Amino acid sequence: RVTGLSVTDGKYVFVRGLGERYSSTEVDGVRIASPEQNKRVVPLDLLPANLLENIIVQKTYTADRPGEFGGGDVQVKTKDFPGGRTWSVSLSQGQLVGTTFQDRRTYASSNADAWGFGADSRNIPDAIRTAAGDRPLFLSNDPTRGFTKAQLAAFGKSFANVWSTKAERAIPNGSYSLTYGDEFKLFGRPLGLIESWSMSRAFSRRDESQRFYSDLSDTLYDYAVQRDRESVQLGGVSGLSYRFTPRHSVHVRGLYTNASEDEVRTYQGPDHNRVEATTGEFLVHRGTRFLYTQRNVMSGAIEGRHEFAGLAGTRLDWKLNRSRATRLQPDRRETIYDRNYYDDGDGNRVGYWGLGSAGSREYGDLKDDGRGFNVGASIPYRLGRLGAGKVAVGHDHQRKDRRNFYRRFNLLPNQNADPSQSPDSLFGPAAFDGTPYSAYVLEGTLDIDNYSAIQRVTASYVSLDVPLGMRARGNLGVRWERGIQDVRTFDLFKPGVIVQEGRLDDIDWLPSANLTLEVAKMMNVRLAASRTLARPDLNELSPSPSLEYVGGFRVAGNPDLMRSRIDNYDVRLEAFPRANEVVAAGFFYKSLHQPIEQVIQGGAPPILVPRNSDRGHNLGVELEARGGLARIWSKLEGFSVNTNASFIRSQIRLEPQLSELGSAVHPLQGQVNYLFNGALSYAMPGGKVDMSVLFGATGKRLRTLGLLPLPDIYEQPS
């Protein structure tokens, strides 16, 4: 319903068509820690609508906001004092065509998966932790260098022998929530309480075509993909508020969410990077991957609000916050079989599927700890006939500590085994017999897979609301911000040796100016200008790679990244013909310095890394109309329409190179070229019935920037 906003996956809000790098969400003034790359947004489906006080969408920057402000901020505020008892219970069941009551692919696992806590049952085997400790699993007869094959076979045998899928009937998708709010009297003063908890479990199946083109005539791979997913989310919000006096109050808030996703993915198709030696045909792969991911976020804050009438009406706000986020990816299992052929002796060519080389198992554990505080004060003043204004000052300090653990194992089959057997047979207990031909496990961990990181952002600001008479008002501000990011990549088995380090230490002055003019009755013109930032995510400063598809590109970070700076300019004309009616048109322009983009670099396979481009700009037009249909026809009383559209054009230039490496001029990565939202609503007098039909559409966006001869990759309109 808000101009320039779009919703992805039913819960993530993006501003002005920009991706996650340039959009952020906070709940009750706290930016929730997130272990996901560039996930600066909060899943809003966690928050119950009846406990929301308001949602503010701020698209023009002011100095009291954090400097990482690209497209805009979504500020969610929950109720402090409900005013009275409120409660609700919600249960829903849904059917997904093609999934519900159909067979879905899954595999043997713990009953804890149904509640979203299946990570503990997928840990690295205790036998490896106990016997090997922190030593890599290398093959050697020298005990100081590694382990014997018999020992490695015993380690391999300790892994759970679950590699194949099974069919299970999918039950209906369901969600359940319980919300309670009340207000009491404690020592004669109001005490507000809010509680909301919810759980959801959903199943889905999706068939895809994954194609990666080298150029118009060549394809690196062409895979038919099938995904079966089970998603579980359990979470809640809590709040306790106490008002000591009408001018002094304290608030304690907490948020918790645990979400898991269990995916079985299979794919099959030709890999154009590899040609079979005997036939000259492209090698055909069939891959199976089990990927279980559990994400957990906890956040808590205590804040106070105080007004001092005896000090010229000074207001003081302070807040202490802690957050913790984890991303567990335990026991990612993958096998890849190749289509091979043999001659049966009668001149017949017989095909079979054979294990390519090994089965892989990978374990990831990322922990993010955040803490911080901020304090702000505002003092009202008056400039005679010009009106009332306000001076605000504040200080903010936020710290984040991250530890990323990642370990890889490769399981090799028994040399006497038939490679066409199922992985459960190739890696079953009998295969690890300890003989010279035994199946065994080897270390696959890279020396750049693990890192530790810190991020510290310290800021101070001053902001001045300036009265300019009855028809104008303005705001001037400046924010001083120092941002330190230090990511140290180390060898897991030599933790004292830093393999690579990415470090940023920047000081920025971020000015802002906003002006509102009343050019006619019920008509305003708004002008704004500011400078903001976009910092790289900590993951992006680590070079640790991952591979999604055979024949595809690896994904890695870049320790040489720098932060981006953004100059923002906005103009908006708005009119209010009647109450609850708006007609508005706006224009925005952003000048970007060293924007961060994902770039495909050459290699075998190619690698996808973030890099700083040189400069660019982003400009757009926003149109909005909201009003009741009764002004057209009286019988449409209660019906209203809300439409808005954004048309956006962006252009980025690469840094000058001695030779052309890619699209020297291209759109901003992640920026859609248009947005459209529409809503037709009906509200019965008294508010007992409220119905809406919503529609949203977004244009195409540049997903990945290629380096010649690799092409750019676009996501098509949706």
XYZ file of C-alpha atoms in Angstrom:
718
model
C 0.000 0.000 0.000
C 3.036 2.286 0.222
C 4.593 3.815 -2.853
C 7.856 2.191 -3.918
C 7.532 -0.820 -1.590
C 7.424 -4.462 -2.632
C 7.104 -7.662 -0.612
C 9.232 -10.730 -1.371
C 8.323 -14.239 -0.156
C 5.307 -12.762 1.603
C 7.375 -11.261 4.436
C 10.461 -9.274 3.319
C 9.929 -5.588 2.485
C 12.134 -3.884 -0.115
C 12.123 -0.130 -0.678
C 12.096 1.463 -4.135
C 12.775 -1.811 -5.863
C 16.230 -2.157 -4.358
C 17.426 -5.459 -2.960
C 18.405 -6.433 0.553
C 21.674 -4.494 0.484
C 19.813 -1.175 0.388
C 16.774 -1.965 2.556
C 16.583 -2.458 6.298
C 13.972 -3.196 8.930
C 14.030 -2.622 12.657
C 11.622 -3.689 15.376
C 11.148 -1.294 18.295
C 14.346 0.539 17.407
C 16.546 -2.586 17.235
C 18.116 -3.827 14.026
C 17.952 -7.565 14.474
C 21.177 -9.497 13.979
C 21.098 -11.765 10.950
C 23.542 -14.498 9.948
C 22.410 -14.388 6.314
C 24.415 -12.495 3.732
C 22.844 -9.056 3.222
C 19.750 -10.030 5.214
C 19.147 -6.638 6.805
C 15.412 -7.247 6.723
C 13.159 -8.923 9.291
C 10.451 -11.480 8.378
C 7.360 -9.443 9.194
C 5.094 -12.480 9.244
C 6.458 -13.088 12.749
C 4.708 -9.990 14.147
C 0.953 -10.065 14.892
C -0.976 -7.177 13.346
C -3.132 -6.555 16.433
C -0.052 -5.765 18.540
C 1.433 -3.250 16.115
C 1.316 0.400 17.103
C 2.476 1.611 13.711
C 4.853 0.983 10.823
C 6.856 3.944 9.547
C 8.440 3.795 6.113
C 11.164 6.421 5.861
C 12.523 6.997 2.362
C 14.348 10.278 3.036
C 17.292 10.247 5.420
C 17.609 12.187 8.675
C 20.695 12.336 10.875
C 19.130 10.402 13.759
C 18.966 7.262 11.581
C 21.910 4.855 11.068
C 24.136 5.783 8.135
C 23.441 2.533 6.252
C 20.377 3.970 4.556
C 20.091 3.133 0.866
C 16.557 2.701 -0.367
C 14.977 3.369 2.990
C 13.983 2.129 6.434
C 10.963 0.159 7.621
C 10.456 0.919 11.322
C 8.069 -1.425 13.147
C 6.719 -0.298 16.499
C 4.775 -2.650 18.785
C 2.301 -1.454 21.397
C 3.513 -0.513 24.852
C 0.204 -0.226 26.662
C -2.675 -2.115 25.004
C -5.214 -0.008 26.887
C -7.167 -3.095 27.866
C -7.252 -6.839 27.484
C -6.867 -8.154 23.988
C -6.330 -11.716 22.899
C -6.678 -13.886 19.840
C -6.161 -17.471 18.752
C -5.564 -18.237 15.120
C -5.393 -21.599 13.371
C -5.149 -22.108 9.635
C -4.699 -25.055 7.309
C -3.883 -24.738 3.637
C -3.591 -26.947 0.617
C -0.877 -26.448 -1.989
C -1.847 -27.876 -5.349
C 0.552 -30.583 -6.437
C 1.991 -31.034 -2.933
C -0.632 -31.524 -0.224
C -1.797 -35.141 0.097
C 0.804 -36.092 -2.519
C 4.027 -38.019 -2.018
C 6.993 -35.807 -1.201
C 10.621 -36.817 -1.072
C 12.339 -36.800 2.279
C 14.826 -38.960 4.209
C 15.234 -40.603 7.599
C 15.805 -38.005 10.324
C 14.946 -37.018 13.884
C 11.431 -36.316 15.149
C 12.769 -32.920 16.216
C 12.571 -31.828 12.568
C 8.817 -31.347 12.971
C 9.509 -28.535 15.484
C 12.440 -26.968 13.624
C 15.190 -28.235 15.936
C 16.766 -30.971 13.841
C 20.324 -29.591 13.812
C 21.438 -31.426 16.952
C 20.763 -34.833 15.387
C 23.044 -33.973 12.451
C 26.265 -33.099 14.266
C 29.749 -34.259 13.274
C 30.113 -37.825 14.635
C 31.478 -38.025 18.166
C 34.055 -40.585 17.021
C 35.741 -37.935 14.871
C 35.603 -35.291 17.567
C 36.995 -37.679 20.201
C 39.687 -39.532 18.256
C 40.759 -36.908 15.727
C 40.183 -33.813 17.806
C 41.194 -30.761 15.790
C 43.413 -32.708 13.393
C 42.562 -32.979 9.681
C 41.668 -36.398 8.336
C 44.639 -37.037 6.030
C 45.901 -40.444 4.865
C 49.356 -41.184 6.255
C 51.148 -43.986 8.067
C 52.942 -41.320 10.084
C 50.702 -40.653 13.123
C 52.074 -37.118 13.396
C 50.884 -36.305 9.867
C 47.586 -38.126 9.616
C 45.759 -41.408 10.050
C 45.977 -44.894 8.607
C 43.401 -46.099 6.145
C 41.906 -48.374 8.792
C 41.437 -45.381 11.086
C 39.909 -43.298 8.286
C 37.594 -46.209 7.500
C 36.433 -46.278 11.121
C 35.801 -42.537 10.982
C 33.829 -42.932 7.754
C 31.729 -45.691 9.284
C 30.636 -43.370 12.090
C 28.583 -41.144 9.744
C 24.863 -41.852 9.598
C 24.290 -43.976 6.517
C 21.405 -41.949 5.100
C 21.907 -40.909 1.471
C 18.724 -41.948 -0.334
C 15.243 -40.476 -0.364
C 11.945 -42.015 0.652
C 8.349 -41.090 -0.166
C 6.084 -39.603 2.490
C 2.590 -38.147 2.183
C 2.524 -34.353 2.647
C 0.011 -33.153 5.228
C -1.718 -29.759 4.829
C 0.320 -26.658 5.545
C -0.614 -25.145 8.891
C -0.002 -22.134 11.083
C -1.037 -21.471 14.670
C -0.725 -18.339 16.789
C -1.696 -17.092 20.218
C -1.689 -13.419 21.158
C -2.401 -11.780 24.508
C -2.172 -8.212 25.679
C -3.365 -6.489 28.819
C -2.866 -3.456 30.996
C -2.773 -3.613 34.802
C -2.228 -1.237 37.690
C 0.928 -1.605 39.768
C 1.316 0.870 42.645
C -1.357 2.904 40.929
C 0.569 3.153 37.663
C -0.087 1.372 34.332
C 1.780 -1.831 33.547
C 1.440 -3.041 29.968
C 2.016 -6.626 28.845
C 2.036 -8.106 25.351
C 2.763 -11.698 24.338
C 2.522 -13.347 20.963
C 3.706 -16.796 19.883
C 3.262 -18.557 16.609
C 4.248 -21.726 14.805
C 3.939 -22.751 11.189
C 4.848 -25.823 9.184
C 4.661 -25.981 5.410
C 5.604 -28.308 2.573
C 6.303 -27.428 -1.028
C 7.505 -29.004 -4.230
C 8.923 -27.153 -7.185
C 10.195 -28.174 -10.592
C 12.755 -25.872 -12.193
C 14.937 -25.525 -15.248
C 18.402 -24.283 -14.290
C 20.407 -23.148 -17.284
C 23.705 -21.303 -17.289
C 24.806 -19.873 -20.622
C 28.368 -19.021 -21.572
C 27.163 -17.059 -24.603
C 24.266 -17.137 -27.053
C 25.444 -20.398 -28.580
C 26.969 -22.300 -25.664
C 25.478 -23.619 -22.427
C 27.607 -24.483 -19.411
C 24.838 -26.664 -17.992
C 21.163 -27.393 -18.553
C 19.600 -29.121 -15.542
C 16.089 -30.275 -14.732
C 15.738 -29.611 -11.003
C 13.225 -30.825 -8.443
C 13.023 -29.437 -4.904
C 11.009 -30.833 -1.999
C 10.984 -28.593 1.074
C 9.725 -28.687 4.612
C 9.749 -25.350 6.445
C 9.082 -24.864 10.147
C 9.013 -21.591 12.078
C 8.471 -21.063 15.804
C 8.725 -17.624 17.332
C 7.295 -14.892 19.456
C 7.512 -11.353 20.750
C 7.167 -10.167 24.344
C 6.904 -6.745 25.881
C 6.573 -5.302 29.372
C 6.151 -1.570 29.970
C 5.754 0.447 33.147
C 4.932 4.131 33.460
C 6.334 5.523 36.706
C 4.805 8.923 36.082
C 3.051 10.438 33.070
C 6.484 11.644 31.885
C 8.716 8.672 32.755
C 8.444 5.084 31.503
C 10.592 1.977 31.037
C 10.076 -0.730 28.436
C 11.505 -4.257 28.153
C 11.087 -6.128 24.866
C 12.179 -9.437 23.448
C 11.968 -11.292 20.148
C 12.677 -14.934 19.427
C 12.414 -16.960 16.256
C 13.669 -20.372 15.204
C 13.204 -21.315 11.577
C 14.340 -24.417 9.754
C 14.242 -25.531 6.167
C 14.876 -29.082 5.017
C 15.372 -29.439 1.273
C 15.844 -32.490 -0.911
C 17.148 -31.362 -4.289
C 17.828 -33.512 -7.328
C 19.001 -32.382 -10.716
C 19.879 -34.066 -13.979
C 21.289 -32.820 -17.262
C 24.362 -32.293 -19.442
C 27.495 -30.535 -18.211
C 28.999 -28.765 -21.220
C 32.321 -28.367 -19.405
C 33.017 -32.106 -19.608
C 32.956 -34.302 -22.682
C 32.945 -38.100 -22.570
C 36.225 -39.332 -24.044
C 34.817 -42.293 -26.032
C 31.730 -40.680 -27.599
C 32.481 -36.967 -27.567
C 29.100 -36.346 -25.946
C 28.534 -34.012 -23.024
C 28.708 -35.797 -19.689
C 25.316 -36.071 -18.011
C 25.106 -35.609 -14.210
C 22.468 -36.671 -11.717
C 22.931 -35.031 -8.345
C 21.130 -35.458 -5.030
C 21.568 -33.057 -2.122
C 20.141 -32.987 1.404
C 20.355 -29.472 2.864
C 19.052 -28.767 6.357
C 19.330 -25.200 7.644
C 18.294 -23.977 11.093
C 18.303 -20.247 11.855
C 17.774 -18.856 15.314
C 17.420 -15.187 16.282
C 17.033 -13.753 19.781
C 16.868 -10.074 20.591
C 16.217 -8.125 23.762
C 16.147 -4.448 24.641
C 15.453 -2.250 27.631
C 14.712 1.401 27.037
C 13.562 4.447 28.897
C 11.690 7.610 27.940
C 11.825 10.662 30.158
C 10.438 14.189 29.867
C 11.691 16.979 32.140
C 9.225 19.824 32.261
C 11.557 21.816 34.524
C 14.361 21.671 31.942
C 12.564 23.504 29.153
C 10.678 20.357 28.187
C 13.819 18.332 27.491
C 13.186 14.732 26.458
C 15.697 11.937 27.061
C 15.568 8.500 25.405
C 17.990 5.657 26.017
C 18.224 2.020 24.997
C 20.388 -1.042 25.686
C 20.101 -3.977 23.305
C 21.483 -7.490 22.851
C 20.922 -9.898 19.997
C 22.170 -13.287 18.931
C 21.741 -15.057 15.626
C 22.910 -18.468 14.512
C 22.860 -20.283 11.219
C 23.381 -24.027 11.488
C 23.917 -26.054 8.336
C 24.661 -29.528 9.684
C 25.461 -32.537 7.531
C 24.873 -31.227 4.038
C 25.030 -34.423 1.981
C 25.567 -34.603 -1.757
C 26.287 -37.338 -4.288
C 26.747 -36.917 -8.037
C 26.331 -39.814 -10.445
C 27.537 -39.664 -14.062
C 25.908 -41.332 -17.035
C 28.440 -43.896 -18.296
C 28.379 -46.599 -20.972
C 29.944 -49.990 -21.606
C 29.986 -52.476 -24.489
C 28.148 -55.698 -23.602
C 30.332 -57.746 -26.000
C 27.655 -57.969 -28.678
C 28.257 -54.481 -29.963
C 25.511 -52.989 -27.822
C 26.124 -49.755 -25.912
C 24.633 -50.075 -22.445
C 24.248 -47.075 -20.179
C 24.433 -46.951 -16.410
C 24.733 -44.390 -13.618
C 27.996 -44.484 -11.677
C 29.215 -42.467 -8.711
C 31.387 -39.641 -10.022
C 34.123 -39.699 -7.394
C 32.988 -39.327 -3.781
C 30.135 -38.410 -1.516
C 30.463 -35.133 0.357
C 29.302 -34.078 3.813
C 29.652 -30.505 5.019
C 28.987 -28.861 8.380
C 28.507 -25.154 8.959
C 27.958 -23.223 12.190
C 27.758 -19.430 12.144
C 27.159 -17.378 15.298
C 26.492 -13.659 15.408
C 26.455 -11.723 18.707
C 25.355 -8.104 18.786
C 25.196 -5.564 21.551
C 24.862 -1.821 21.722
C 23.373 1.257 23.271
C 22.097 4.615 22.165
C 21.028 7.754 23.927
C 19.315 10.807 22.542
C 18.019 14.112 23.884
C 15.783 16.744 22.349
C 15.113 20.285 23.508
C 12.164 22.288 22.125
C 12.535 25.983 21.360
C 10.572 28.772 19.678
C 11.582 31.405 17.144
C 8.932 34.029 17.683
C 6.325 34.130 14.918
C 8.216 31.554 12.889
C 6.978 28.842 15.235
C 8.291 26.000 17.397
C 11.380 23.922 16.633
C 13.541 21.296 18.268
C 17.227 20.514 18.715
C 18.178 16.853 19.004
C 21.544 15.287 19.810
C 22.493 11.673 20.280
C 25.152 8.983 20.435
C 24.963 5.394 19.191
C 27.359 2.468 19.537
C 26.727 -0.986 18.074
C 29.067 -3.994 18.051
C 28.771 -7.329 16.291
C 31.010 -10.383 16.784
C 30.832 -13.263 14.345
C 32.406 -16.709 14.278
C 32.032 -18.873 11.190
C 32.898 -22.575 11.425
C 32.876 -24.762 8.323
C 34.198 -28.272 7.757
C 34.041 -30.563 4.710
C 34.472 -34.346 4.407
C 34.770 -36.486 1.281
C 33.760 -40.141 1.516
C 35.436 -42.429 -1.021
C 33.866 -45.813 -1.858
C 35.476 -49.237 -1.546
C 37.753 -49.812 -4.537
C 36.097 -53.188 -5.207
C 32.560 -51.768 -5.129
C 30.284 -51.455 -8.134
C 29.953 -47.655 -8.689
C 26.388 -48.102 -9.956
C 25.210 -49.142 -6.495
C 23.160 -46.736 -4.385
C 25.090 -44.466 -2.020
C 23.558 -46.306 0.941
C 25.356 -49.431 -0.330
C 28.582 -47.696 -1.355
C 28.895 -46.020 2.055
C 27.175 -48.637 4.203
C 28.939 -50.134 7.255
C 30.189 -53.138 5.268
C 32.073 -50.872 2.839
C 34.336 -49.573 5.641
C 36.085 -52.897 6.257
C 39.523 -51.439 7.064
C 41.305 -53.366 4.294
C 43.620 -51.690 1.754
C 40.554 -51.455 -0.549
C 38.233 -50.090 2.121
C 35.944 -47.106 1.817
C 37.260 -44.229 3.904
C 36.863 -40.529 4.620
C 39.247 -37.669 3.791
C 39.347 -34.069 4.940
C 38.001 -31.611 2.360
C 38.105 -28.447 4.445
C 39.777 -25.478 2.735
C 42.181 -23.174 4.541
C 39.833 -20.238 3.736
C 36.604 -21.821 5.010
C 36.670 -20.378 8.537
C 36.739 -16.807 9.758
C 36.162 -14.592 12.762
C 34.896 -11.053 12.419
C 33.947 -7.922 14.302
C 31.953 -4.902 13.276
C 31.811 -1.713 15.339
C 29.798 1.339 14.378
C 30.029 4.432 16.568
C 28.043 7.536 15.739
C 27.052 10.933 17.082
C 24.564 13.320 15.540
C 22.900 16.692 15.854
C 19.587 17.500 14.238
C 17.701 20.782 14.090
C 14.010 21.192 13.305
C 13.710 24.712 11.890
C 10.367 26.575 11.954
C 9.876 28.775 8.867
C 6.454 30.222 9.490
C 2.954 28.883 8.949
C 3.646 27.324 5.535
C 7.126 25.870 5.820
C 9.302 23.799 8.075
C 12.716 22.229 7.685
C 15.201 19.853 9.231
C 18.986 20.103 9.123
C 21.321 17.497 10.541
C 24.721 15.935 10.392
C 25.885 12.539 11.599
C 29.464 11.529 12.343
C 29.945 7.828 11.948
C 32.955 5.547 12.279
C 32.613 2.027 10.975
C 35.159 -0.733 11.600
C 34.862 -4.147 9.954
C 37.597 -6.731 10.432
C 37.262 -10.236 8.950
C 40.139 -12.667 9.567
C 40.097 -15.869 7.559
C 42.136 -18.672 9.124
C 43.016 -22.307 8.608
C 40.782 -24.389 10.898
C 43.746 -26.603 11.819
C 46.157 -23.688 12.260
C 43.924 -21.101 13.918
C 46.851 -18.855 14.753
C 47.700 -18.364 11.079
C 45.657 -15.661 9.322
C 45.292 -16.642 5.676
C 43.582 -13.425 4.564
C 42.208 -10.329 6.242
C 39.602 -7.876 5.089
C 39.550 -4.672 7.126
C 37.675 -1.408 6.780
C 38.039 1.587 9.064
C 36.098 4.562 7.707
C 34.998 7.875 9.161
C 32.118 9.600 7.415
C 30.245 12.846 7.847
C 26.651 12.330 6.727
C 24.663 15.569 6.271
C 20.919 15.775 5.642
C 18.467 18.550 4.791
C 14.680 18.333 4.478
C 12.198 21.084 3.589
C 8.369 20.978 3.496
C 6.421 23.811 1.835
C 2.648 24.269 1.869
C 2.104 25.722 -1.627
C -1.699 25.670 -1.349
C -4.371 24.478 1.042
C -3.973 20.702 1.461
C -1.021 20.632 -0.934
C 2.663 20.240 0.011
C 6.023 20.149 -1.712
C 8.794 18.173 -0.006
C 12.501 18.523 -0.800
C 15.323 16.436 0.654
C 19.059 15.889 0.193
C 21.458 13.654 2.140
C 24.504 11.386 2.058
C 24.324 7.765 3.279
C 26.339 4.516 3.169
C 26.189 0.864 2.143
C 28.728 -1.367 3.878
C 29.675 -4.861 2.719
C 28.327 -7.742 4.751
C 30.874 -9.564 6.906
C 30.391 -12.712 4.805
C 31.398 -10.761 1.730
C 34.812 -9.980 3.200
C 35.679 -13.676 3.531
C 36.917 -15.610 0.448
C 35.408 -18.955 1.495
C 33.762 -20.518 -1.618
C 30.662 -22.634 -2.134
C 29.391 -24.465 -5.204
C 25.707 -24.724 -6.075
C 25.745 -26.840 -9.245
C 28.368 -28.880 -11.070
C 29.333 -26.776 -14.075
C 28.054 -23.628 -12.390
C 29.935 -20.897 -10.617
C 31.384 -20.893 -7.154
C 30.313 -18.150 -4.756
C 32.967 -16.411 -2.651
C 33.730 -13.154 -0.866
C 36.297 -10.463 -1.496
C 38.552 -9.094 1.294
C 39.341 -6.006 -0.827
C 35.812 -4.576 -0.758
C 35.204 -0.961 0.275
C 32.061 0.682 1.572
C 29.806 2.563 -0.852
C 28.598 6.132 -0.487
C 25.234 7.376 -1.730
C 24.089 10.958 -2.362
C 20.279 11.142 -2.201
C 17.913 13.799 -3.626
C 14.098 13.727 -3.384
C 11.226 15.924 -4.580
C 7.561 15.127 -3.839
C 4.317 17.001 -4.583
C 1.313 15.754 -2.605
C -2.316 16.821 -2.364
C -5.086 15.723 0.024
C -8.471 16.347 -1.674
C -10.397 14.774 1.204
C -9.696 12.875 4.390
C -8.013 9.536 3.575
C -7.402 10.648 -0.027
C -3.986 11.328 -1.531
C -2.715 12.244 -4.972
C 1.054 12.524 -5.184
C 3.967 12.551 -7.609
C 7.640 12.327 -6.669
C 11.094 12.172 -8.161
C 14.275 10.773 -6.617
C 17.893 10.673 -7.712
C 20.756 8.754 -6.116
C 24.408 9.151 -7.000
C 26.384 6.049 -6.039
C 30.125 5.967 -5.418
C 31.842 2.553 -5.542
C 28.620 0.477 -5.398
C 29.099 -3.199 -4.519
C 28.007 -5.688 -7.177
C 28.208 -9.454 -7.641
C 30.500 -10.205 -10.585
C 31.171 -13.441 -12.470
C 34.883 -13.947 -12.955
C 36.443 -16.473 -15.313
C 37.802 -19.776 -14.097
C 36.992 -23.465 -14.036
C 34.377 -23.303 -12.716
C 33.659 -19.537 -12.873
C 33.500 -17.734 -9.530
C 30.931 -15.199 -8.341
C 32.462 -12.489 -6.138
C 31.423 -9.017 -4.927
C 33.403 -6.098 -6.321
C 33.259 -2.311 -6.158
C 32.231 -0.683 -9.408
C 33.287 2.892 -10.128
C 30.168 5.050 -9.922
C 26.579 5.289 -11.043
C 23.178 6.803 -10.511
C 19.625 5.748 -9.839
C 16.610 7.909 -10.694
C 12.905 7.290 -10.550
C 9.403 8.709 -10.691
C 6.784 7.713 -8.107
C 3.028 8.178 -8.586
C 0.310 7.561 -6.013
C -3.481 7.848 -5.894
C -5.706 6.796 -3.008
C -9.363 7.585 -2.562
C -12.941 6.423 -2.132
C -15.069 5.362 -5.091
C -18.199 6.991 -3.676
C -17.109 10.282 -5.270
C -17.670 8.559 -8.645
C -20.930 6.743 -7.765
C -22.715 6.982 -4.438
C -23.614 3.271 -4.483
C -19.910 2.475 -4.140
C -19.873 3.833 -0.602
C -17.336 1.837 1.428
C -15.206 0.939 -1.580
C -11.782 2.525 -2.011
C -8.851 2.126 -4.350
C -5.159 2.539 -3.602
C -2.665 2.456 -6.469
C 0.950 3.450 -6.813
C 3.617 3.000 -9.429
C 7.359 3.583 -9.638
C 9.387 3.843 -12.827
C 13.098 3.570 -12.187
C 16.208 3.860 -14.325
C 19.715 3.135 -13.085
C 23.167 3.135 -14.622
C 26.471 1.920 -13.191
C 29.938 2.281 -14.683
C 32.834 -0.071 -14.046
C 36.222 1.248 -13.082
C 38.412 2.026 -16.131
C 40.354 -1.060 -17.232
C 43.225 -1.630 -19.628
C 40.987 -4.133 -21.431
C 37.207 -4.503 -21.504
C 36.116 -7.069 -18.887
C 32.349 -6.819 -18.988
C 29.346 -4.501 -19.373
C 31.069 -1.167 -18.805
C 27.636 0.485 -18.400
C 24.733 -1.484 -16.916
C 21.769 -1.150 -14.517
C 22.294 -1.190 -10.762
C 22.366 -4.746 -9.503
C 19.150 -5.726 -7.739
C 17.235 -2.669 -8.997
C 13.898 -3.349 -10.702
C 12.926 -1.000 -13.526
C 9.316 -0.630 -12.410
C 6.996 -1.337 -9.490
C 3.209 -1.390 -9.416
C 0.907 -1.965 -6.447
C -2.864 -1.888 -6.437
C -5.566 -2.503 -3.839
C -9.363 -2.538 -4.050
C -10.886 -2.468 -0.564
C -14.289 -2.528 1.044
C -15.035 -1.541 4.629
C -18.502 -1.889 6.147
C -19.621 1.008 8.369
C -18.555 0.212 11.899
C -15.531 -1.741 10.753
C -17.018 -5.211 11.303
C -16.162 -6.361 7.766
C -13.040 -5.435 5.857
C -12.020 -7.030 2.561
C -9.202 -6.264 0.131
C -7.899 -7.548 -3.174
C -4.194 -6.799 -3.581
C -2.013 -6.863 -6.676
C 1.704 -6.299 -7.072
C 4.116 -6.462 -9.990
C 7.841 -5.796 -10.347
C 10.036 -5.405 -13.416
C 13.219 -7.158 -14.352
C 16.410 -6.710 -12.373
C 20.087 -7.374 -12.958
C 20.987 -10.338 -10.749
C 24.653 -10.927 -11.591
C 27.202 -8.949 -13.595
C 29.319 -11.089 -15.920
C 32.882 -10.581 -17.057
C 33.325 -11.117 -20.782
C 32.715 -13.496 -22.416
C 30.307 -14.429 -19.612
C 26.951 -12.608 -19.919
C 24.996 -10.584 -17.392
C 22.171 -12.513 -15.673
C 18.719 -10.942 -15.249
C 15.697 -11.932 -13.208
C 12.602 -11.521 -15.330
C 9.476 -9.552 -14.275
C 7.146 -11.062 -11.701
